[in-house]
Tab-separated table of C-alpha atoms and ligand atoms in Angstrom:
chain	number	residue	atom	x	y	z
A	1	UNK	CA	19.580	58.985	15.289
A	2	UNK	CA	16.436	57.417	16.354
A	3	UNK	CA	14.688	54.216	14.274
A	4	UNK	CA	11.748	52.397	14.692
A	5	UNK	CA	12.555	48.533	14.093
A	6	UNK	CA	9.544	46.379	14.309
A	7	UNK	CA	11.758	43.415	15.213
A	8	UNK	CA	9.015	40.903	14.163
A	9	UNK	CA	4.933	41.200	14.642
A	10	UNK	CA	3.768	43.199	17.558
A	11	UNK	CA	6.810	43.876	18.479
A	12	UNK	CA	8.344	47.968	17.448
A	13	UNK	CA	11.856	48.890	19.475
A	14	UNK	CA	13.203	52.418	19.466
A	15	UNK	CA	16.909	51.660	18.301
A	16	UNK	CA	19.591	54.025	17.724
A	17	UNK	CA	20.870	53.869	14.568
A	18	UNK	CA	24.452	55.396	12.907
A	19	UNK	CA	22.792	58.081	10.334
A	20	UNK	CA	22.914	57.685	6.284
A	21	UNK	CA	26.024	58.844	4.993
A	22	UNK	CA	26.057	60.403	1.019
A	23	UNK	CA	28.092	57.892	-0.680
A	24	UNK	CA	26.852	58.466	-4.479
A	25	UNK	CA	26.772	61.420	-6.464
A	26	UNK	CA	22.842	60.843	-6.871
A	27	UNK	CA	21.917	60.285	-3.452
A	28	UNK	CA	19.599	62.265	-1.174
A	29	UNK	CA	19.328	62.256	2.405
A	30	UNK	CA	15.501	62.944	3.499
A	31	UNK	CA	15.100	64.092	7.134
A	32	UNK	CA	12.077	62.270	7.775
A	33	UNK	CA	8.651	65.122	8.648
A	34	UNK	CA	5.897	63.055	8.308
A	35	UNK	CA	4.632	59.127	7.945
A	36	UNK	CA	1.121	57.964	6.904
A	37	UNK	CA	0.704	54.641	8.611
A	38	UNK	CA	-0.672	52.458	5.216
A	39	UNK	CA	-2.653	49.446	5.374
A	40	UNK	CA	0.361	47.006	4.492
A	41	UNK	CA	2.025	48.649	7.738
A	42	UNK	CA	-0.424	47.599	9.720
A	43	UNK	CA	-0.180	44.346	8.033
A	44	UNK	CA	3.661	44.069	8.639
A	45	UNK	CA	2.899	45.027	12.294
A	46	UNK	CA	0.691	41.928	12.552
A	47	UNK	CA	2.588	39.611	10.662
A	48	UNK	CA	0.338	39.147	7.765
A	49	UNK	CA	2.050	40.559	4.851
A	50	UNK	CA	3.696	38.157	3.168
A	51	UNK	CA	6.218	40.179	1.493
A	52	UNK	CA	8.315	41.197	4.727
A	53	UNK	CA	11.153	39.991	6.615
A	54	UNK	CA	12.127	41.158	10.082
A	55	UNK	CA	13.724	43.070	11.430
A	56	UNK	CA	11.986	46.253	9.315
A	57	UNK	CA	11.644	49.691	9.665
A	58	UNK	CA	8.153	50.637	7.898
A	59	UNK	CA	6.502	53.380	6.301
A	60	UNK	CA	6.503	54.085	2.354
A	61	UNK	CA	3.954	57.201	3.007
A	62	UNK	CA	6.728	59.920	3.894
A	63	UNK	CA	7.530	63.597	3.560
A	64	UNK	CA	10.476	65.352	4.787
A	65	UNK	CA	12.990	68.472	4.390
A	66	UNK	CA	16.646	67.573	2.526
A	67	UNK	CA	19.011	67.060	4.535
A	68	UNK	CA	22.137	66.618	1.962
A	69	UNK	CA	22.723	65.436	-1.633
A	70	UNK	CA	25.323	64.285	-3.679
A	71	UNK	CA	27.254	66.027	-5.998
A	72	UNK	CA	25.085	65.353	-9.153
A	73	UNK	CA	21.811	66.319	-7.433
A	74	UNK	CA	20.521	69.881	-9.133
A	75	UNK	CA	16.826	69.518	-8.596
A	76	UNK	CA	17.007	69.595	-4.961
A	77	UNK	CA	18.662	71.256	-2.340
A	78	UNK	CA	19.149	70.565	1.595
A	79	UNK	CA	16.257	72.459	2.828
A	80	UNK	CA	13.483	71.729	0.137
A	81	UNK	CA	10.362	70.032	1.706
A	82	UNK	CA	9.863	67.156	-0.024
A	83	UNK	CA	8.070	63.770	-0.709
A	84	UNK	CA	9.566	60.703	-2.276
A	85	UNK	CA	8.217	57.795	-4.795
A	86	UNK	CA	8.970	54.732	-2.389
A	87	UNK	CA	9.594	52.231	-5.436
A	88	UNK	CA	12.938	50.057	-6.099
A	89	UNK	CA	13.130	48.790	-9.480
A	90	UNK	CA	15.663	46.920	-11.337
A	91	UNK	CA	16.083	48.955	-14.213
A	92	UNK	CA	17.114	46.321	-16.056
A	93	UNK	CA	14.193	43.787	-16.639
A	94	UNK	CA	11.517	44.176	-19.722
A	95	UNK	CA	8.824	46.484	-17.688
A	96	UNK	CA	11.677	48.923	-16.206
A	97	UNK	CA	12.767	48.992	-19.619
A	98	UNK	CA	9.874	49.998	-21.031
A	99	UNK	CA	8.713	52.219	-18.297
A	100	UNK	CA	6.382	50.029	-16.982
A	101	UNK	CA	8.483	49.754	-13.512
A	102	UNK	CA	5.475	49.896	-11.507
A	103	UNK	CA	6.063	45.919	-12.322
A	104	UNK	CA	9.588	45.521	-12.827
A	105	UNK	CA	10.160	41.555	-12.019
A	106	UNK	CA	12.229	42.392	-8.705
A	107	UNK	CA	10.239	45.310	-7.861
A	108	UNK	CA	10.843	46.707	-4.381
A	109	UNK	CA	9.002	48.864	-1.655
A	110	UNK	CA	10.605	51.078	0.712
A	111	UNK	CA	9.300	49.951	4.130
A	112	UNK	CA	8.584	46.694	2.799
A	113	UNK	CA	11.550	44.646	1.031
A	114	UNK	CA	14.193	47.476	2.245
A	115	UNK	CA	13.587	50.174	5.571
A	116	UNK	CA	11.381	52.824	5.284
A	117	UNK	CA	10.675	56.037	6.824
A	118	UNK	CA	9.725	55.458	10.546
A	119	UNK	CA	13.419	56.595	11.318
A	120	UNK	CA	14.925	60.431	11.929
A	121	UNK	CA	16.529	60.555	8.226
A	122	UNK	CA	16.667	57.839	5.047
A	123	UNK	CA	18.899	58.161	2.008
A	124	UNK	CA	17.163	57.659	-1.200
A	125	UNK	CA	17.862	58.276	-4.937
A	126	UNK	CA	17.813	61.246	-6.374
A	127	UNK	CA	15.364	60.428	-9.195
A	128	UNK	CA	12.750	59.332	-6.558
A	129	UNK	CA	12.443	63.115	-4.752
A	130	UNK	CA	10.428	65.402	-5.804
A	131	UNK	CA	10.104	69.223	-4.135
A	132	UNK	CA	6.808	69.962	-2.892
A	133	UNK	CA	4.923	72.909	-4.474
A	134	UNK	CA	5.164	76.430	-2.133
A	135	UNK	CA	1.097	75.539	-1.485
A	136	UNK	CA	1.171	72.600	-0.422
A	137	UNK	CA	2.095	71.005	3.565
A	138	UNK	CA	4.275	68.362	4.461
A	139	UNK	CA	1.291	66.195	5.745
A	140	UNK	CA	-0.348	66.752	2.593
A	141	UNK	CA	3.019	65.467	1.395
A	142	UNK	CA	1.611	62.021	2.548
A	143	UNK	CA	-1.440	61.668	0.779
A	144	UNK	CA	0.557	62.244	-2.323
A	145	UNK	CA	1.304	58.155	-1.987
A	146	UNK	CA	-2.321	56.954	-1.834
A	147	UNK	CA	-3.616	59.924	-4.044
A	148	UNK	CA	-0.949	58.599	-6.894
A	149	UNK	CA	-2.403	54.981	-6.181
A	150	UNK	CA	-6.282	56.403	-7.289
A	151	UNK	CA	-4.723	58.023	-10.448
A	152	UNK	CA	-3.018	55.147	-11.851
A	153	UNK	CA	-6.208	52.985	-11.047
A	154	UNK	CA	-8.244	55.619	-13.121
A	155	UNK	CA	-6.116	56.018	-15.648
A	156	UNK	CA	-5.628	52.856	-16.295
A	157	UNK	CA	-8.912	52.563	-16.498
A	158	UNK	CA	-8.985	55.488	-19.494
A	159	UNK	CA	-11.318	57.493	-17.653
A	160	UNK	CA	-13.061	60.248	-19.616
A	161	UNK	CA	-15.210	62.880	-18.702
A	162	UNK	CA	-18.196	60.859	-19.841
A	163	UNK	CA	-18.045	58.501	-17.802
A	164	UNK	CA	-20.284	56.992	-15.197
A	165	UNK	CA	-18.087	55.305	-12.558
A	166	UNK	CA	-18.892	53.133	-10.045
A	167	UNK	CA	-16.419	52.522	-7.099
A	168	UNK	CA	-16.516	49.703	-4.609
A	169	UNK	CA	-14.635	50.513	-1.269
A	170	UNK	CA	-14.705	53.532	0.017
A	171	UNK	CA	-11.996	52.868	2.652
A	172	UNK	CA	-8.715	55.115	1.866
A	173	UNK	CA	-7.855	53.759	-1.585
A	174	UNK	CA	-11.011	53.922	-2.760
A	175	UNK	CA	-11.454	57.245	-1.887
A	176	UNK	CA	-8.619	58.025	-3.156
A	177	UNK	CA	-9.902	56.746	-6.646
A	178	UNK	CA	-12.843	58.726	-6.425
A	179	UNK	CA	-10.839	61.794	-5.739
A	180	UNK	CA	-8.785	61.033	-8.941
A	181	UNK	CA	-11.950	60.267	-10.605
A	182	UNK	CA	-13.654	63.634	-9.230
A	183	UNK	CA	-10.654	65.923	-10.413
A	184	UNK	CA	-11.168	64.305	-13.747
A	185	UNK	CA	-14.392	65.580	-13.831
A	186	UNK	CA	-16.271	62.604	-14.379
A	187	UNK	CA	-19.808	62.343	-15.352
A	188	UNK	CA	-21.426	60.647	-12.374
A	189	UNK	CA	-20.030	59.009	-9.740
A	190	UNK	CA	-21.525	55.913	-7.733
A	191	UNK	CA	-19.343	55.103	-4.088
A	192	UNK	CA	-20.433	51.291	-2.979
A	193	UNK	CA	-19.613	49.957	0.542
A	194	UNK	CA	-21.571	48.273	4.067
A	195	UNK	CA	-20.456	50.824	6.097
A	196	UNK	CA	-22.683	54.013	5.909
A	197	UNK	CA	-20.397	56.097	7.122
A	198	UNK	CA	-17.410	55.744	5.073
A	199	UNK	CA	-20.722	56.078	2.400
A	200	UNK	CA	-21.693	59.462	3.742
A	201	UNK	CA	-18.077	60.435	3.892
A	202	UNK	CA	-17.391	59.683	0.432
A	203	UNK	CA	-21.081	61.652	-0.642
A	204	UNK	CA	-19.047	64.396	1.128
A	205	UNK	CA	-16.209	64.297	-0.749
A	206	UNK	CA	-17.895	64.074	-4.304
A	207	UNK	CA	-20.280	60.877	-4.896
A	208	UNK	CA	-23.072	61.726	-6.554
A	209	UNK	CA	-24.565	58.404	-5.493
A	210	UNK	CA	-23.686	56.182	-2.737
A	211	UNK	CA	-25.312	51.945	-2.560
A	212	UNK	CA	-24.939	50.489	0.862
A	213	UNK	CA	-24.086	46.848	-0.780
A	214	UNK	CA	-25.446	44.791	2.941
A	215	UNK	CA	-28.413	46.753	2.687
A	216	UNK	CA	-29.166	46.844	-1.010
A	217	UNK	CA	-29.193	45.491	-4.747
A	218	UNK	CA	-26.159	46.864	-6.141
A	219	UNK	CA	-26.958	46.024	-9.713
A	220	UNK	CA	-30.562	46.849	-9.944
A	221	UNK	CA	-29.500	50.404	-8.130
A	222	UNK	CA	-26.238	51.012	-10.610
A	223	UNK	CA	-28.824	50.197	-13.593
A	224	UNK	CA	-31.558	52.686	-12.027
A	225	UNK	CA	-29.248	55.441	-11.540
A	226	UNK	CA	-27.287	54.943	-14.686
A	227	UNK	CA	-30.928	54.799	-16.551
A	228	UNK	CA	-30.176	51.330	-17.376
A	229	UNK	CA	-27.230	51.468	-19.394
A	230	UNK	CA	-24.242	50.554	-16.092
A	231	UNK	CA	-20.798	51.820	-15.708
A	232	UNK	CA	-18.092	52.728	-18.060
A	233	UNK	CA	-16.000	52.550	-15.497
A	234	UNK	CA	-15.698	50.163	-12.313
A	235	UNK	CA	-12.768	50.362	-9.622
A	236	UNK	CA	-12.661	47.707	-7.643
A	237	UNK	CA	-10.878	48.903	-4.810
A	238	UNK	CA	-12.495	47.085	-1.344
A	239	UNK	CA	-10.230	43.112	-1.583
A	240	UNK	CA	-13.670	41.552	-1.174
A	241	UNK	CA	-14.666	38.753	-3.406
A	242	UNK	CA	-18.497	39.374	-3.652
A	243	UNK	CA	-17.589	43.010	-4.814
A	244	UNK	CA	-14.987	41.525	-7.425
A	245	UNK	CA	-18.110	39.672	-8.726
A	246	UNK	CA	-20.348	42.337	-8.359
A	247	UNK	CA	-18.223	44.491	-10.742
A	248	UNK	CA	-18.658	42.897	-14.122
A	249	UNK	CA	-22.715	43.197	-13.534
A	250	UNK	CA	-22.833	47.013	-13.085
A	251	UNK	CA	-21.025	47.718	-15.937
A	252	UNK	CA	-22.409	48.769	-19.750
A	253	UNK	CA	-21.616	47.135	-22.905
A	254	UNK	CA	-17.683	48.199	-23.624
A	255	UNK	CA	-17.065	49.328	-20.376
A	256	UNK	CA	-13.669	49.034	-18.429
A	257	UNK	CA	-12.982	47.360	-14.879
A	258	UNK	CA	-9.929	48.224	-12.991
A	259	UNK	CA	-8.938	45.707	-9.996
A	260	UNK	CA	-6.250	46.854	-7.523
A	261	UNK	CA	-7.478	45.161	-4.491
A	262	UNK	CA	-5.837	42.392	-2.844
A	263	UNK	CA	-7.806	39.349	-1.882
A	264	UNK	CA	-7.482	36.714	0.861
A	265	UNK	CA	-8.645	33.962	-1.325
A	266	UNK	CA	-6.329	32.905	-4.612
A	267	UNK	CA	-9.594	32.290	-6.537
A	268	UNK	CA	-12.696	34.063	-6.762
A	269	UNK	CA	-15.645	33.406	-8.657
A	270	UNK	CA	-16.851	36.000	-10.993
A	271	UNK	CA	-19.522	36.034	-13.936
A	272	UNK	CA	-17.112	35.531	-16.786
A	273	UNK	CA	-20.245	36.084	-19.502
A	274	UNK	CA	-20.192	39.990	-18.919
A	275	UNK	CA	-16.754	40.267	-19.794
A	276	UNK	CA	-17.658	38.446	-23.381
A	277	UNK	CA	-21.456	39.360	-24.120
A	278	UNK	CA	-20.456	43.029	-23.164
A	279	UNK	CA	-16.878	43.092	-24.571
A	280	UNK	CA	-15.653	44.218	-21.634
A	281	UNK	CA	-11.540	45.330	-21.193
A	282	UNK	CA	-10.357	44.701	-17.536
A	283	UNK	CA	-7.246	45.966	-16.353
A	284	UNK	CA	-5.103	45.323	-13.205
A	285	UNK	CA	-3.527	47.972	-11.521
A	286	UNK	CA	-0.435	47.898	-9.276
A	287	UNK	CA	0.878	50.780	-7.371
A	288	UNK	CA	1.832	53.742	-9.799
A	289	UNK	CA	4.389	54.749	-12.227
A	290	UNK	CA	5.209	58.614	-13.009
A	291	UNK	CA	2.627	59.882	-11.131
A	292	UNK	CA	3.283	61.816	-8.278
A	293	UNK	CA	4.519	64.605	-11.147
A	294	UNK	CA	1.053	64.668	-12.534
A	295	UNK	CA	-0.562	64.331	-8.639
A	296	UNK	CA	1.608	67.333	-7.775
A	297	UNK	CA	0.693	69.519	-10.219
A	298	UNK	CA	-3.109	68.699	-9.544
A	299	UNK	CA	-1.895	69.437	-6.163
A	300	UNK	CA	-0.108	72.602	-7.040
A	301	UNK	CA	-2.896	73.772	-8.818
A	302	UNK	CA	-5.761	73.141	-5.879
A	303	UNK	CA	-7.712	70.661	-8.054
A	304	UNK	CA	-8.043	68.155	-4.962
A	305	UNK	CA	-8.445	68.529	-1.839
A	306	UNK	CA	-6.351	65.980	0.081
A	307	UNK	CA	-5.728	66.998	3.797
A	308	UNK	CA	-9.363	65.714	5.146
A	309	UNK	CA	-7.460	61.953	4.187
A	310	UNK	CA	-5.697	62.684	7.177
A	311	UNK	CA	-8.096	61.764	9.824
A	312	UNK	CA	-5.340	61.181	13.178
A	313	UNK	CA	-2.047	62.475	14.277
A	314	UNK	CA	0.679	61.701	16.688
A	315	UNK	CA	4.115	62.223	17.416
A	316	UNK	CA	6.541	60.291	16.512
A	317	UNK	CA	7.293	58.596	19.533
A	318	UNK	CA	3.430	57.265	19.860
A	319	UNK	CA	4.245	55.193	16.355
A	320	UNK	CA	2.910	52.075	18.293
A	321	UNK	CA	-0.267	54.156	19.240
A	322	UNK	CA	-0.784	55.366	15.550
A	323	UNK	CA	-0.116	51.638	13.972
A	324	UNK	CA	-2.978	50.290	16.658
A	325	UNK	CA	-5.199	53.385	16.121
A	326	UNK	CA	-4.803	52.602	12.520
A	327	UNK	CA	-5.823	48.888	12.709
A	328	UNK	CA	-8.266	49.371	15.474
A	329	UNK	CA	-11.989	48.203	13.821
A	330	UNK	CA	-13.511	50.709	16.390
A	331	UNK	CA	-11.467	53.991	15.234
A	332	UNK	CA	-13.564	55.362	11.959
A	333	UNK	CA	-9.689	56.292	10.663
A	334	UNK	CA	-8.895	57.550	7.065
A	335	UNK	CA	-5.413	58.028	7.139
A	336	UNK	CA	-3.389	58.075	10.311
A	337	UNK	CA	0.272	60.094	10.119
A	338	UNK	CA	3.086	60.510	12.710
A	339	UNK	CA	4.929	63.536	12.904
A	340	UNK	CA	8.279	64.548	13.997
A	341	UNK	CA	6.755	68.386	15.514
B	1	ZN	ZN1	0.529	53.159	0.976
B	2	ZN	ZN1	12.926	45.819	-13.270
């Protein structure tokens, strides 16, 4: 079958590889549909993630049809479109144990620490695949990844339906937040970013109020539009220092900030005096855990609308072309798949 190795930066071979055998009783073998190409992909293709080793196959954004299972698989059968959780955890260290495997000690991501889905078929466990509902499409599949990343920000967060949230980034995770936020029916929702049109995109897709942050005062505008009081709720979702800052003087007294952006400094200044004057709770949030159930059924049950994510398309033999597309500064992309038809 064919594989994608990206042998080390820049560099992506078409290999032929000896195709995933079912060895367990709870193993499934996933022929690979569609790939979103994720930001730490195109990181991995440039050499700047951290986290990798070469040679890897990448991709953790992936849908497919079953191919085979193992004996003990019953909620699955070859033939079911699916999409698949890509996390590795121990199972063994305190979080797994306590469910909170999203940051189990040793945990793993497909496409990062082990190969992903830029190859004809993968085997995975069992416990990670989940059937896509009869309504939903195999590139929606995809967004199921990203979609389950806003969700776990929000929720950790404890969004309610009163609440006036403000989001910085509106780049794919952070729209992704606000469409977790939006099917939550939240109160009022404020986008923040320097590029106005990822800004008018995300008024299109539900912002009630969008603050170009080059152009203007993000706290006196959060105050005016919130009639003075700030956010409940801030999602910090752009990796840039001045917004990390900027987020503890939008919010209101007892409000909640949720970080989940990366940053390329290790230390960034921010106003500690909000967090104690206004007794604020701020959470970190890494990847997801048990969501793609709950982002499923929202799925199932048209509460979001997740196919305009998906922004470019190629075939799976233009991978290079989609990873540079992706990357390229120029390209206005939101999510960029590859597809196997
Ligand atoms: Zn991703
Ligand atoms: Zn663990």
């Amino acid at each position: 079958m064919k594989a994608y190795v990206l042998k080390e930066p820049y560099k992506l071979e078409e290999v032929d590889r000896d195709e995933p055998q079912i060895a367990e009783p709870d193993d499934v073998i996933i022929a690979i549909k569609v790939v979103g190409i994720c930001g730490s992909d195109m990181l991995s293709y440039q050499g700047k993630l951290e986290l990798i080793s070469y040679p890897r196959i990448i991709g953790h954004e992936f849908s497919g049809v079953v191919d085979a299972v193992g004996q003990g698989v019953k909620h699955v059968k070859p033939g079911d479109p699916v999409v698949v959780e890509p996390l590795i955890s121990c199972g063994r260290c305190k979080p797994c144990i306590t469910g909170d495997y999203n940051v189990c000690e040793t945990l793993k991501v497909m496409g990062v620490h082990v190969d992903g889905a830029c190859q004809e078929k993968l085997k995975v466990k069992a416990h990670k695949v989940f059937k896509l509902p009869d309504n939903a499409t195999l590139k929606e599949g995809i967004t199921l990844e990203p979609f389950s990343v806003g969700l776990e920000a929000s929720l950790r967060g404890r969004l309610t339906i009163e609440d006036k949230v403000v989001i910085f980034g509106a780049g794919t995770i952070g729209i992704c937040v606000l469409k977790a936020v939006k099917c939550h029916n939240a109160r009022q929702i404020i986008s923040v970013d320097i590029d106005d049109g990822k800004l008018e995109r995300a008024r299109n897709m539900g912002a009630d109020h969008i603050i170009n942050s080059s152009k203007e005062d993000v706290e006196k505008r959060v105050m005016e539009i919130t009639g003075g009081k700030g956010a409940n709720l801030v999602v910090e979702a752009s990796g840039v220092e001045s917004a990390l800052a900027q987020c503890f003087e939008v919010t209101a007294y007892r409000a909640r900030v949720t970080i989940l952006g990366f940053y390329k400094s290790p230390m960034v200044q921010i106003p500690p005096i909000h967090i104690v004057i206004k007794e604020l709770d701020v959470y970190g949030s890494r990847v997801y855990k048990n969501r793609f159930p709950l982002a499923l059924d929202i799925l199932a049950k048209k509460q979001v609308v997740l196919t305009d994510l998906i922004t470019h398309e190629f075939t799976f033999d233009k991978l290079e072309d989609a990873i540079k597309t992706a990357i390229d500064p120029e390209v206005d992309s939101l999510k960029v798949i590859v597809t196997t038809y």
